[in-house]
N, CA and C of each residue as an Amber inpcrd file, in Angstrom:
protein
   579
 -11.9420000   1.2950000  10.8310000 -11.5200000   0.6690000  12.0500000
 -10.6040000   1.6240000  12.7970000 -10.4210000   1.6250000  14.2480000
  -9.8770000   2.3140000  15.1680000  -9.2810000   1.4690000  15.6150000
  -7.9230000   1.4710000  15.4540000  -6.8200000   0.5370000  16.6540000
  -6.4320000   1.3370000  17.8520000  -6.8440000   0.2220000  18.5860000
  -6.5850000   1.3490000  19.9210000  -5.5130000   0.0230000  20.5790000
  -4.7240000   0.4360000  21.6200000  -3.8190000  -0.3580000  22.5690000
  -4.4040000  -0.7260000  23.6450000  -5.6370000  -0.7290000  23.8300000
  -6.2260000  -1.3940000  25.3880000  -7.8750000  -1.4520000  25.4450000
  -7.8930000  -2.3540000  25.9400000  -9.6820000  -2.7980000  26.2930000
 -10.4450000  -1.6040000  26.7140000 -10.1740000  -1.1160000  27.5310000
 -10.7120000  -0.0460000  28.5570000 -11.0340000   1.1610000  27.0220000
  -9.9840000   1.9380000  26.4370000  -9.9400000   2.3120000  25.8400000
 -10.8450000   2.3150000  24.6500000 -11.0430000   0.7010000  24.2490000
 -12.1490000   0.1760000  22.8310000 -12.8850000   0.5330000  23.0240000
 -13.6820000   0.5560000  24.9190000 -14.6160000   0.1690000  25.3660000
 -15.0250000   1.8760000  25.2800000 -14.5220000   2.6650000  26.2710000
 -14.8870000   4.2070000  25.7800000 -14.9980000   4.5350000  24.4840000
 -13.8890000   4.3390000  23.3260000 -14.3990000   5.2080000  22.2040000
 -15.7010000   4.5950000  21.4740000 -15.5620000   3.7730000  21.2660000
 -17.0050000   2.9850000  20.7670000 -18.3670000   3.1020000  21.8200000
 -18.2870000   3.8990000  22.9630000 -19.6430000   3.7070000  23.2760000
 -19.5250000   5.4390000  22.8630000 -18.5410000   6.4410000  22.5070000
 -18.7440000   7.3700000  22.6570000 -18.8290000   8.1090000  20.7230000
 -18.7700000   7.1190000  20.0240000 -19.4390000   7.4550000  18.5040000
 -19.8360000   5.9270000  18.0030000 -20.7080000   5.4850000  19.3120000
 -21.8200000   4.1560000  18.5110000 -21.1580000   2.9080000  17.6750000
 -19.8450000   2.5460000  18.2260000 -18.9980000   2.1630000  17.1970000
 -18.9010000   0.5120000  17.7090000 -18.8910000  -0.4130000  17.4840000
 -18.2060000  -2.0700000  17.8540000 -16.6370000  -2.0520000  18.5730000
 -16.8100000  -2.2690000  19.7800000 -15.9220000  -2.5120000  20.6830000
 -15.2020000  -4.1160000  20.4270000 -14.0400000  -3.9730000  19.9710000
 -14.0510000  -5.7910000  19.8480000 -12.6480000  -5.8360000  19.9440000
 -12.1100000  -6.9160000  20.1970000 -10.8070000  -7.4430000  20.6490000
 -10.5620000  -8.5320000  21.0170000  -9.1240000  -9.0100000  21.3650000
  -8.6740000 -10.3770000  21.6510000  -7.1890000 -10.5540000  22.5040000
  -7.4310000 -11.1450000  23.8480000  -5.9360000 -10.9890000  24.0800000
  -5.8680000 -12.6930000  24.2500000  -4.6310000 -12.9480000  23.8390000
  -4.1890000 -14.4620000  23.9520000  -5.1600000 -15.4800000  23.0090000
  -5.7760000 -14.3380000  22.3750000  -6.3600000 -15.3490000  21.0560000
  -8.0670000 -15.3560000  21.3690000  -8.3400000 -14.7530000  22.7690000
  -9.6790000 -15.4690000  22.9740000 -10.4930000 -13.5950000  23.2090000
 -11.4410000 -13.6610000  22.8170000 -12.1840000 -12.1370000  23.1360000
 -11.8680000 -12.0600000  24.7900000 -11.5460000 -10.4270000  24.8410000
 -10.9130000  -9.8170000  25.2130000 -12.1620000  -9.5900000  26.8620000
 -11.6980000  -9.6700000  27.8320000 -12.8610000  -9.8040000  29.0750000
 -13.3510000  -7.9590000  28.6600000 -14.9040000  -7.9730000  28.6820000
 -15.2780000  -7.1280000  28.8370000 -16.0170000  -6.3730000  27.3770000
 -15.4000000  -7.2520000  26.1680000 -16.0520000  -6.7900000  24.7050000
 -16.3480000  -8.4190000  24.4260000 -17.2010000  -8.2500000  23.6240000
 -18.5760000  -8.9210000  22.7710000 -18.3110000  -9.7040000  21.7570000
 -16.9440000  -9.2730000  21.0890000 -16.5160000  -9.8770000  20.1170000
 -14.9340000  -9.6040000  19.6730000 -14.5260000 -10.2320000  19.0010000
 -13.0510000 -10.4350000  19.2540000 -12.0060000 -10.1660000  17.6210000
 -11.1190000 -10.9680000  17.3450000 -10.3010000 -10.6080000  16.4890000
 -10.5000000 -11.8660000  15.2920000 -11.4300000 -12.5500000  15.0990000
 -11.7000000 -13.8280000  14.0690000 -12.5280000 -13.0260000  13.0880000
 -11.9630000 -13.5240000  11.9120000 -12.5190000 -12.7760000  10.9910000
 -13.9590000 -13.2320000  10.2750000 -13.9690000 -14.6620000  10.9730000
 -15.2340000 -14.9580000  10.4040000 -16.7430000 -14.7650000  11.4390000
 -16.2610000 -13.4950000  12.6330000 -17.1450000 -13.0610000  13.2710000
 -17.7040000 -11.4230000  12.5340000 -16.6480000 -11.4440000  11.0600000
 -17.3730000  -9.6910000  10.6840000 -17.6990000 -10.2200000   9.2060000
 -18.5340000 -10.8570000   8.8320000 -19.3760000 -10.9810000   7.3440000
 -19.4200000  -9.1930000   6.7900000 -19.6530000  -8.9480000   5.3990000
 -20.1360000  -7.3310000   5.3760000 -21.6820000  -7.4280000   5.8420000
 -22.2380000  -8.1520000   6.4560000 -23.3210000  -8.1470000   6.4500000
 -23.7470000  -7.2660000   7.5910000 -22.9640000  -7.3820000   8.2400000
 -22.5120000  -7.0130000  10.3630000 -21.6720000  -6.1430000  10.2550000
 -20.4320000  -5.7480000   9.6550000 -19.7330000  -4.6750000   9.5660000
 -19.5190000  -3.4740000   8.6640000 -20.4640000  -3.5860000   7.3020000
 -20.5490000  -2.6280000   6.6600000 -20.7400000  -1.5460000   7.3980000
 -20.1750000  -0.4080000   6.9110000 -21.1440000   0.9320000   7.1630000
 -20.6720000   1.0900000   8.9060000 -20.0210000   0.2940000   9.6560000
 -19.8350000   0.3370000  11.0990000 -18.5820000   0.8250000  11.4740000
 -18.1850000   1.1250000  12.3100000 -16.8340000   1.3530000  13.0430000
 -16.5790000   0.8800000  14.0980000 -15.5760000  -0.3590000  13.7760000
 -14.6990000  -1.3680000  14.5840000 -13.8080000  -0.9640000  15.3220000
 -13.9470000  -0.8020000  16.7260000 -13.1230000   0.0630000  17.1390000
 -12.0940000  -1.3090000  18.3310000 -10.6270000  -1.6240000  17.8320000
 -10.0670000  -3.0100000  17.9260000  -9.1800000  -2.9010000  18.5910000
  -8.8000000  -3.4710000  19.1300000  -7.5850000  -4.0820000  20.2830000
  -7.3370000  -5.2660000  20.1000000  -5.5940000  -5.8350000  20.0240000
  -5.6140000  -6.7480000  19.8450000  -4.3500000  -7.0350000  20.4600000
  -3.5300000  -8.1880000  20.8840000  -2.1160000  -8.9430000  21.6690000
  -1.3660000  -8.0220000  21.0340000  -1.4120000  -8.0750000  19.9350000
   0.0310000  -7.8190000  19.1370000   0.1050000  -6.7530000  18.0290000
  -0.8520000  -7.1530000  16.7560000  -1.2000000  -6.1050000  15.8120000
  -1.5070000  -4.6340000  16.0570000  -2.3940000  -4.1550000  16.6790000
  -2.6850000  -3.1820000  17.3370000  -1.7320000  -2.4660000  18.4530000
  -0.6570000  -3.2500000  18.4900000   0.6280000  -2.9580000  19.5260000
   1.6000000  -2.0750000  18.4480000   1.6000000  -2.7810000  17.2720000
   2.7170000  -2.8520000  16.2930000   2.0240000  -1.6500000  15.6070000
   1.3490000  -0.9980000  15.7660000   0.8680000  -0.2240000  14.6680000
   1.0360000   1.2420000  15.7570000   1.1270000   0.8340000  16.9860000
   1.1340000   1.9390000  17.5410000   2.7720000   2.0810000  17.4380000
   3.5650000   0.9990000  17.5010000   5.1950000   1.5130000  17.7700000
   5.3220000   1.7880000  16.5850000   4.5320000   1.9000000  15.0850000
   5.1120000   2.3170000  14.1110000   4.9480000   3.8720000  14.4230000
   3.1390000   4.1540000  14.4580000   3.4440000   5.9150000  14.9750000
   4.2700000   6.2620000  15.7570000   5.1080000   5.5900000  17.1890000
   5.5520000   6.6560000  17.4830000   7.0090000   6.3730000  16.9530000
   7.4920000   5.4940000  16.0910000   8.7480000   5.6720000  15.2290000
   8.7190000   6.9930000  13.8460000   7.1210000   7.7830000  13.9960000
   7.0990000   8.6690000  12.5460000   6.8500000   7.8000000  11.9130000
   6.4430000   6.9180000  11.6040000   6.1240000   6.3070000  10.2220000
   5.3510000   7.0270000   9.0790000   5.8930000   7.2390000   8.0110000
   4.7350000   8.2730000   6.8190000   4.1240000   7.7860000   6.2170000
   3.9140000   6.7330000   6.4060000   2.5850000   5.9750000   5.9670000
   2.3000000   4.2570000   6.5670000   1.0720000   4.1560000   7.2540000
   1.1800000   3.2000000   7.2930000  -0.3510000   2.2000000   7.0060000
   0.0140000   0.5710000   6.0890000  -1.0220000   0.0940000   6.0360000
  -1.0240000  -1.2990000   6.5140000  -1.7820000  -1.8080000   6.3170000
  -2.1490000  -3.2510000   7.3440000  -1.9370000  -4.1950000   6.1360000
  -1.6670000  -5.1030000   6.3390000  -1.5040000  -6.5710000   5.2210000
  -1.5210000  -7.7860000   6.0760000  -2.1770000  -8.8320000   5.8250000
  -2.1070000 -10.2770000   5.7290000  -2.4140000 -10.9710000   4.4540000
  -2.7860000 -12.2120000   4.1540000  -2.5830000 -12.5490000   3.2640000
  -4.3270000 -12.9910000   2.3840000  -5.1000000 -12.4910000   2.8180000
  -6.1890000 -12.0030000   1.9490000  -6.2160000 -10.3680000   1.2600000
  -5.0920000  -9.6900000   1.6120000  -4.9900000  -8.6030000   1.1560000
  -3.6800000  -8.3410000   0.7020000  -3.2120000  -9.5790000   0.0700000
  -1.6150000  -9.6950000  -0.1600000  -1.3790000  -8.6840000  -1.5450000
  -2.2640000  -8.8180000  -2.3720000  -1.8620000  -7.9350000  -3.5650000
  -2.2570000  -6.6710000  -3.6840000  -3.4130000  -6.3710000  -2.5720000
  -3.7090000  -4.9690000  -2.9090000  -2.2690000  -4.2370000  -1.9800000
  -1.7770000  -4.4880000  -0.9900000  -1.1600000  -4.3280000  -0.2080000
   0.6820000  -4.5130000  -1.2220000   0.7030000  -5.3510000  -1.6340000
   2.2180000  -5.2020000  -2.8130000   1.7090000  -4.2230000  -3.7860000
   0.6260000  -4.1400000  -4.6290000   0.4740000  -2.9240000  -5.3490000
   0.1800000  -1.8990000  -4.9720000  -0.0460000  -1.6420000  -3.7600000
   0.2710000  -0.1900000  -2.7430000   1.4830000   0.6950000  -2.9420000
   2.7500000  -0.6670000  -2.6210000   4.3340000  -0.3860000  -1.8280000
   4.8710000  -0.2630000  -3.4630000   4.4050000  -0.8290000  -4.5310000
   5.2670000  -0.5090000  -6.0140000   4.5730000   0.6910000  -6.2650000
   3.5850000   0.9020000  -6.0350000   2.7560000   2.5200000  -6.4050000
   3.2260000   3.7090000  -6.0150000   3.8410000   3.5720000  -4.7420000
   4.0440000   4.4710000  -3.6270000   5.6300000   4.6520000  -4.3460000
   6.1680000   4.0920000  -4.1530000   7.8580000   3.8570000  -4.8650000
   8.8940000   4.4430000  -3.2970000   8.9090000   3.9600000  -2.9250000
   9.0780000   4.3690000  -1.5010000   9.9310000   3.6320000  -0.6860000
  10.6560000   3.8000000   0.0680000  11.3560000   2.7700000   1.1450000
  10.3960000   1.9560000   1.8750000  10.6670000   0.5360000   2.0790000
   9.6330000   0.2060000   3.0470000  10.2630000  -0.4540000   3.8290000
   9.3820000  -1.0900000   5.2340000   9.6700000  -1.4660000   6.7770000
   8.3480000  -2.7780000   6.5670000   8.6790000  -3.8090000   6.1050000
   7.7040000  -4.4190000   7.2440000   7.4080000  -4.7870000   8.1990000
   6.9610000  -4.6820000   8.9160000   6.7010000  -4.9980000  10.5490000
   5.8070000  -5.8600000  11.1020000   6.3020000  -7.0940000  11.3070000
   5.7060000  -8.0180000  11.7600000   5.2850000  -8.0130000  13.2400000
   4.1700000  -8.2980000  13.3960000   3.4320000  -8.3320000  14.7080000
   3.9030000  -9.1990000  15.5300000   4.3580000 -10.4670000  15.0360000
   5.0480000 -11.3460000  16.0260000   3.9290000 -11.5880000  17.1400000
   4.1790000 -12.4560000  18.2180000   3.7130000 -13.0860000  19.3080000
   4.1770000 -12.3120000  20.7390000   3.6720000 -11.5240000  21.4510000
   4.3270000 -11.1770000  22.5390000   5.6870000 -10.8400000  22.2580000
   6.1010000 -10.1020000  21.5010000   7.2240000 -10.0480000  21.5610000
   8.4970000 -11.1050000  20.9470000   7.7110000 -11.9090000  20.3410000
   8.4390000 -12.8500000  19.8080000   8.4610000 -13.2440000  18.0340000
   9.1980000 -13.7830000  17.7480000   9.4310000 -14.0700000  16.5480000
   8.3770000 -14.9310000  16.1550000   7.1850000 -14.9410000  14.7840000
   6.5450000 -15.7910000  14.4730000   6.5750000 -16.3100000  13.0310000
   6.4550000 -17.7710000  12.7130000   6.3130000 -17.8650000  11.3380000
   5.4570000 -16.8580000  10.6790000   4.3260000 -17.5330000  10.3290000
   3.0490000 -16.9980000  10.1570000   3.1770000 -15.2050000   9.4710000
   3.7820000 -14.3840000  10.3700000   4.1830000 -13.3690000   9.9780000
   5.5980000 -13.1460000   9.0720000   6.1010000 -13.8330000   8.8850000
   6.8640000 -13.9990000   8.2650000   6.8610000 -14.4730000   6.7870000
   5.9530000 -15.1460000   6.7580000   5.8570000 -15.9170000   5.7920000
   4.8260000 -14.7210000   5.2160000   4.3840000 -13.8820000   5.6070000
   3.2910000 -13.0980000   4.7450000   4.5430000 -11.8770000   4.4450000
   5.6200000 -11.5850000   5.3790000   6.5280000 -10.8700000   4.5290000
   6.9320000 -11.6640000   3.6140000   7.3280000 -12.3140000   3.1800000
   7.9660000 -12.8900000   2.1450000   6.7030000 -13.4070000   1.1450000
   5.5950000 -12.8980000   0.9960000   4.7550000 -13.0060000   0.3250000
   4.8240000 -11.7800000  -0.6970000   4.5950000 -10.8190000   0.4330000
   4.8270000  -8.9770000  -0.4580000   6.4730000  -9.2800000  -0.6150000
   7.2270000  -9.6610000  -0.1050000   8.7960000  -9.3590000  -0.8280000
   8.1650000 -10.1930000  -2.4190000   8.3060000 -11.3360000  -2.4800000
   8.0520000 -12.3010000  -3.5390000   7.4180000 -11.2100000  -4.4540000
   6.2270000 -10.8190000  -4.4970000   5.4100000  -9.9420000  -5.6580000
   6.2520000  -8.5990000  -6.2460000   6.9400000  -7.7450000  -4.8240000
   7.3420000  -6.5830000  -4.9380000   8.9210000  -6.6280000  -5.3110000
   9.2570000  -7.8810000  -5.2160000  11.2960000  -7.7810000  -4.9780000
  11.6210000  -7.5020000  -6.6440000  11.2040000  -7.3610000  -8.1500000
  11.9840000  -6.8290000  -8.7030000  11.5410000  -5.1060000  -9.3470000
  10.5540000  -4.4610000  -8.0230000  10.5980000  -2.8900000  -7.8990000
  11.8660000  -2.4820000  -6.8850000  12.0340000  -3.4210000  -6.6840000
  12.8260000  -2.7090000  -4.8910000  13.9640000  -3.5120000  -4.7160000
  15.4760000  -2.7060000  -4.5950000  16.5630000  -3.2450000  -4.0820000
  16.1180000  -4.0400000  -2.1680000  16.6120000  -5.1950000  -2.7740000
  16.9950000  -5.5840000  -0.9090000  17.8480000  -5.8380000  -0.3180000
  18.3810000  -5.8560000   0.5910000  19.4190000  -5.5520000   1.3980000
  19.5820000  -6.4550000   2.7280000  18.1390000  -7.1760000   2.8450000
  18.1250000  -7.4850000   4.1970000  18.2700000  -8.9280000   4.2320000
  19.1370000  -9.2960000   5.2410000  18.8250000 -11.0960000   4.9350000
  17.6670000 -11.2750000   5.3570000  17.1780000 -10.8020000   6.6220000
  15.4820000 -11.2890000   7.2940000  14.5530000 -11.3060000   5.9850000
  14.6570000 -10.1670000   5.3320000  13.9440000 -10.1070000   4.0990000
  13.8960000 -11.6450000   3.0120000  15.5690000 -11.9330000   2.8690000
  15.5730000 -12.6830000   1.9120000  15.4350000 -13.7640000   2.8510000
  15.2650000 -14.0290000   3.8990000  14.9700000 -15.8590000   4.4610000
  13.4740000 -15.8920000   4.3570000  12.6290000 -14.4100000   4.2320000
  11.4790000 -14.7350000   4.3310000  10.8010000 -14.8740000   3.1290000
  11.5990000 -14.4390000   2.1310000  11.0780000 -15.2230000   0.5680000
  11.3430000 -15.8980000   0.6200000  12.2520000 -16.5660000   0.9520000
  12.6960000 -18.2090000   0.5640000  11.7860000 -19.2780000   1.2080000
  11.3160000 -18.8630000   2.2620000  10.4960000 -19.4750000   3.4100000
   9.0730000 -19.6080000   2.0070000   8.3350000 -18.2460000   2.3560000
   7.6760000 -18.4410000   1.6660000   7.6500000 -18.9250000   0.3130000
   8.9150000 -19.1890000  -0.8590000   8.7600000 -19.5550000  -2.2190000
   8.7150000 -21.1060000  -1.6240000   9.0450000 -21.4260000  -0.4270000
   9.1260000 -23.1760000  -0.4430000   7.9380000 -23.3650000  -0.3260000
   7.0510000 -22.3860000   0.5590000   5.6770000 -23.0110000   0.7690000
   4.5930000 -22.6440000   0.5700000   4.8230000 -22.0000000  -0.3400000
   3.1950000 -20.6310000  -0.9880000   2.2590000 -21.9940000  -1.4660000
   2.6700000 -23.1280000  -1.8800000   1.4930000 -23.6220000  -3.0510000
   0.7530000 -25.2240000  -1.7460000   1.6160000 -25.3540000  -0.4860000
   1.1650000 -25.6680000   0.2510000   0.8560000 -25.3090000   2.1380000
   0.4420000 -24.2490000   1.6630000   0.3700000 -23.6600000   3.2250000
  -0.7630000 -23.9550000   3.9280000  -1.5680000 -24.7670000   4.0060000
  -2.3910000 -25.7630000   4.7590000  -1.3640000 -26.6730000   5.6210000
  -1.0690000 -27.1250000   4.1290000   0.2050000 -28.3160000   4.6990000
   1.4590000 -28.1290000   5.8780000   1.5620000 -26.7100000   5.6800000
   2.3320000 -26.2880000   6.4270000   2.1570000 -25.5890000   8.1110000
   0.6960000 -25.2950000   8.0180000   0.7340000 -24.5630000   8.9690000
   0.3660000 -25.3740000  10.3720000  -0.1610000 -26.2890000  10.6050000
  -0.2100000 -26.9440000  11.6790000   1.6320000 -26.9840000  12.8720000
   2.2370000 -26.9680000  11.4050000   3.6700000 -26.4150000  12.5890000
   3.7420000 -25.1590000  12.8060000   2.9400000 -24.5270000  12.4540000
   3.3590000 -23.0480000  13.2650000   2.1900000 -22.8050000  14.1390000
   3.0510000 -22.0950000  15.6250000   2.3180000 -21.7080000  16.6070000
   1.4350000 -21.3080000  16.9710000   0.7920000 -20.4470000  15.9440000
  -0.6820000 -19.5100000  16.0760000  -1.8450000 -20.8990000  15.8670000
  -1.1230000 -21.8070000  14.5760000  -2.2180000 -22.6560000  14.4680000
  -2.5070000 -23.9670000  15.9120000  -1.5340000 -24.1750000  16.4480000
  -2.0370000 -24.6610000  18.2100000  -2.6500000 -24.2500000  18.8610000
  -2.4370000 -22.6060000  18.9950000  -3.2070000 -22.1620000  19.9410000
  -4.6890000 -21.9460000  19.2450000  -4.8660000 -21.1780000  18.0670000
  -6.1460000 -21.0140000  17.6730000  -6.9400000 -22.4940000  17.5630000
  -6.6820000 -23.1950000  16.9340000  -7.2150000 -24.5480000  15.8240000
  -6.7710000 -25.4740000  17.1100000  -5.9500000 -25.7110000  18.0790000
  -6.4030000 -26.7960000  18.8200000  -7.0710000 -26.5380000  20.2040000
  -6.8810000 -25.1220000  20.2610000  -7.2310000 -24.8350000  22.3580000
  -8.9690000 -24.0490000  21.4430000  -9.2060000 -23.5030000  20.7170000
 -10.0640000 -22.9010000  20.3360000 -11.0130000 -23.3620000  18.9430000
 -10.4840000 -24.5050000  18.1140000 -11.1370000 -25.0590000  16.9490000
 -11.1980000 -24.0960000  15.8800000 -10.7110000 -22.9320000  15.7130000
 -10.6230000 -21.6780000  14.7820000 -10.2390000 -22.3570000  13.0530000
 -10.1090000 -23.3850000  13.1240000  -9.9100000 -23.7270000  11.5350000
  -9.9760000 -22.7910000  10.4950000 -11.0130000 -22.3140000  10.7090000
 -11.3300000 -21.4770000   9.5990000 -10.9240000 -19.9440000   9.5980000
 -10.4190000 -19.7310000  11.0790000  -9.6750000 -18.4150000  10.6380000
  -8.2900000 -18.7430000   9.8320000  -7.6060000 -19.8000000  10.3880000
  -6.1770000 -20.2320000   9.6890000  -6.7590000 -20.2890000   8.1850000
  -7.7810000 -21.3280000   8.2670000  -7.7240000 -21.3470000   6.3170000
  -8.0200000 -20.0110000   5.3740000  -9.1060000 -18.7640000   5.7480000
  -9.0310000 -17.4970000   5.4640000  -7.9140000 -16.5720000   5.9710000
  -6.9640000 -16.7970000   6.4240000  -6.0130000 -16.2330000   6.9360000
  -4.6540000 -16.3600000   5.6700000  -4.8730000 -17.6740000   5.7600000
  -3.9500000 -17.9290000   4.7150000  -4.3180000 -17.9410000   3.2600000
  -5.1100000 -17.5410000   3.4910000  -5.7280000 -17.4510000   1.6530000
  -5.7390000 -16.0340000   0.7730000  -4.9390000 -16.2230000   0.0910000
  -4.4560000 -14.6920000  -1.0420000  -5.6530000 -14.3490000  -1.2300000
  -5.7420000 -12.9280000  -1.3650000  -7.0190000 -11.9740000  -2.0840000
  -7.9650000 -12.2740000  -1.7280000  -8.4410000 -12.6810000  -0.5690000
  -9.7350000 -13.1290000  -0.4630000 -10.6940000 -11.8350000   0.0840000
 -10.0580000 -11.0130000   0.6890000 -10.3590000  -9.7590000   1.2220000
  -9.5620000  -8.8540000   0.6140000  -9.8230000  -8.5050000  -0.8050000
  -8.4240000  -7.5880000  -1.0110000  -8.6640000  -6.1910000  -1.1960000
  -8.8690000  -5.5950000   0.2780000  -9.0800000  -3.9110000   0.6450000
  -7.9700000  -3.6320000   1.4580000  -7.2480000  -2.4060000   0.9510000
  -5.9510000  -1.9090000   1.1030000  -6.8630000  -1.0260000   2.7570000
  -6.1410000  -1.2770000   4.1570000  -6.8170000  -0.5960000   4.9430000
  -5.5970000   0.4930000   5.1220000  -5.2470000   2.0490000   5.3060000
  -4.4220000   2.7200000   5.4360000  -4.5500000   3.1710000   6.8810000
  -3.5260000   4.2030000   7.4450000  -4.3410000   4.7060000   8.5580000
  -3.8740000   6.1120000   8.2560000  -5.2030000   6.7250000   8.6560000
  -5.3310000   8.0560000   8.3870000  -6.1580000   8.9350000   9.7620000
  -5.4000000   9.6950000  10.3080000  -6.1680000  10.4750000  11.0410000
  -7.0570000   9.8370000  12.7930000  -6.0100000   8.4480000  12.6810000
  -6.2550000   7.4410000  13.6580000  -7.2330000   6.7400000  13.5960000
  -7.6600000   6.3870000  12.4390000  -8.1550000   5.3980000  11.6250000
  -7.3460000   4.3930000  10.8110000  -7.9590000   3.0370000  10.4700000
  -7.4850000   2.3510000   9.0000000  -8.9150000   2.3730000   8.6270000
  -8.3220000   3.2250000   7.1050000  -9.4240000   2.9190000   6.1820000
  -9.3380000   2.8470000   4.9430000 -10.3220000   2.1140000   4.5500000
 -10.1300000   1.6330000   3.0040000  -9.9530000   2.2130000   1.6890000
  -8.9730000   1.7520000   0.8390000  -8.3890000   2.5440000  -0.3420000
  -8.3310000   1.7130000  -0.8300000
């Protein structure tokens, strides 16, 4: 996959190495590409072997302010890739940053709660220091064993699941290991390790 920061952009590199132009702004595919940021629009059936070349509100924002902070390594996590992604950061032995994508600029559960997913697995490799860190284990130790239950109060699930019916990205979204490929980025790529 290719994260790029803008439509226009998806739209050139993917017609210029044959690649899937796809994106999403405000949750809904992006004017001008075909397909968008729901994960139950890429089966391996459709994306094997392809290059996704993605734009997205927020994620694809956040990955660019990590390059230009220097970041020396960086990989992608949600919570179908929760353990390959904690056995990455104990492998590596390394300082880490998580960086939540947030909403426009704003603070979101949802992302939060998937930090405090990798803190939870990774917190007795790694001193912590941070309270954000420790509210977001706590968040998450209250609600790891019901996060269905939980998520209708958080924001992403209104906009996706009631303006759009996305159910099923929230329920694969929130579901551990279900996708568990470590994506890195290398060479202005994420790719799989």
């Amino acid at each position: 996959m290719i994260p790029v920061d803008s439509v226009p952009k998806a739209i050139e590199i993917s017609k210029s190495i044959g690649g899937i132009a796809a994106g999403e702004r405000d949750g809904m595919i992006a004017e001008g590409l075909q397909h968008g940021n729901s994960p139950m629009e890429y089966p391996r059936s459709f994306i094997e072997n392809q290059t996704l070349v993605l734009t997205t509100t927020n994620g694809t924002r956040l990955l660019h302010m990590a390059l230009d902070k220097n970041a020396d390594t960086i990989v992608s996590g949600s919570f179908p890739n929760l353990t390959a992604v904690s056995n990455f950061l104990i492998a590596e032995n390394k300082n880490v940053v998580l960086g939540c994508a947030g909403w426009k600029d704003r603070f979101n559960l949802e992302d939060t709660l998937f930090a405090g997913a990798v803190i939870n697995q990774v917190a007795k490799h790694f001193t912590i220091h941070c309270d954000s860190s420790l509210m977001a284990e706590a968040m998450y130790a209250k609600h790891k064993n019901k996060m269905m239950e939980f998520a209708p109060k958080l924001t992403h699930y209104h906009r996706l699941v009631e303006r759009f019916g996305l159910i099923d990205d929230i329920k694969f979204c929130l579901t551990n290991d279900v996708a568990n490929v470590l994506p890195v980025y290398q060479d202005g790529k994420l790719v799989a390790k």
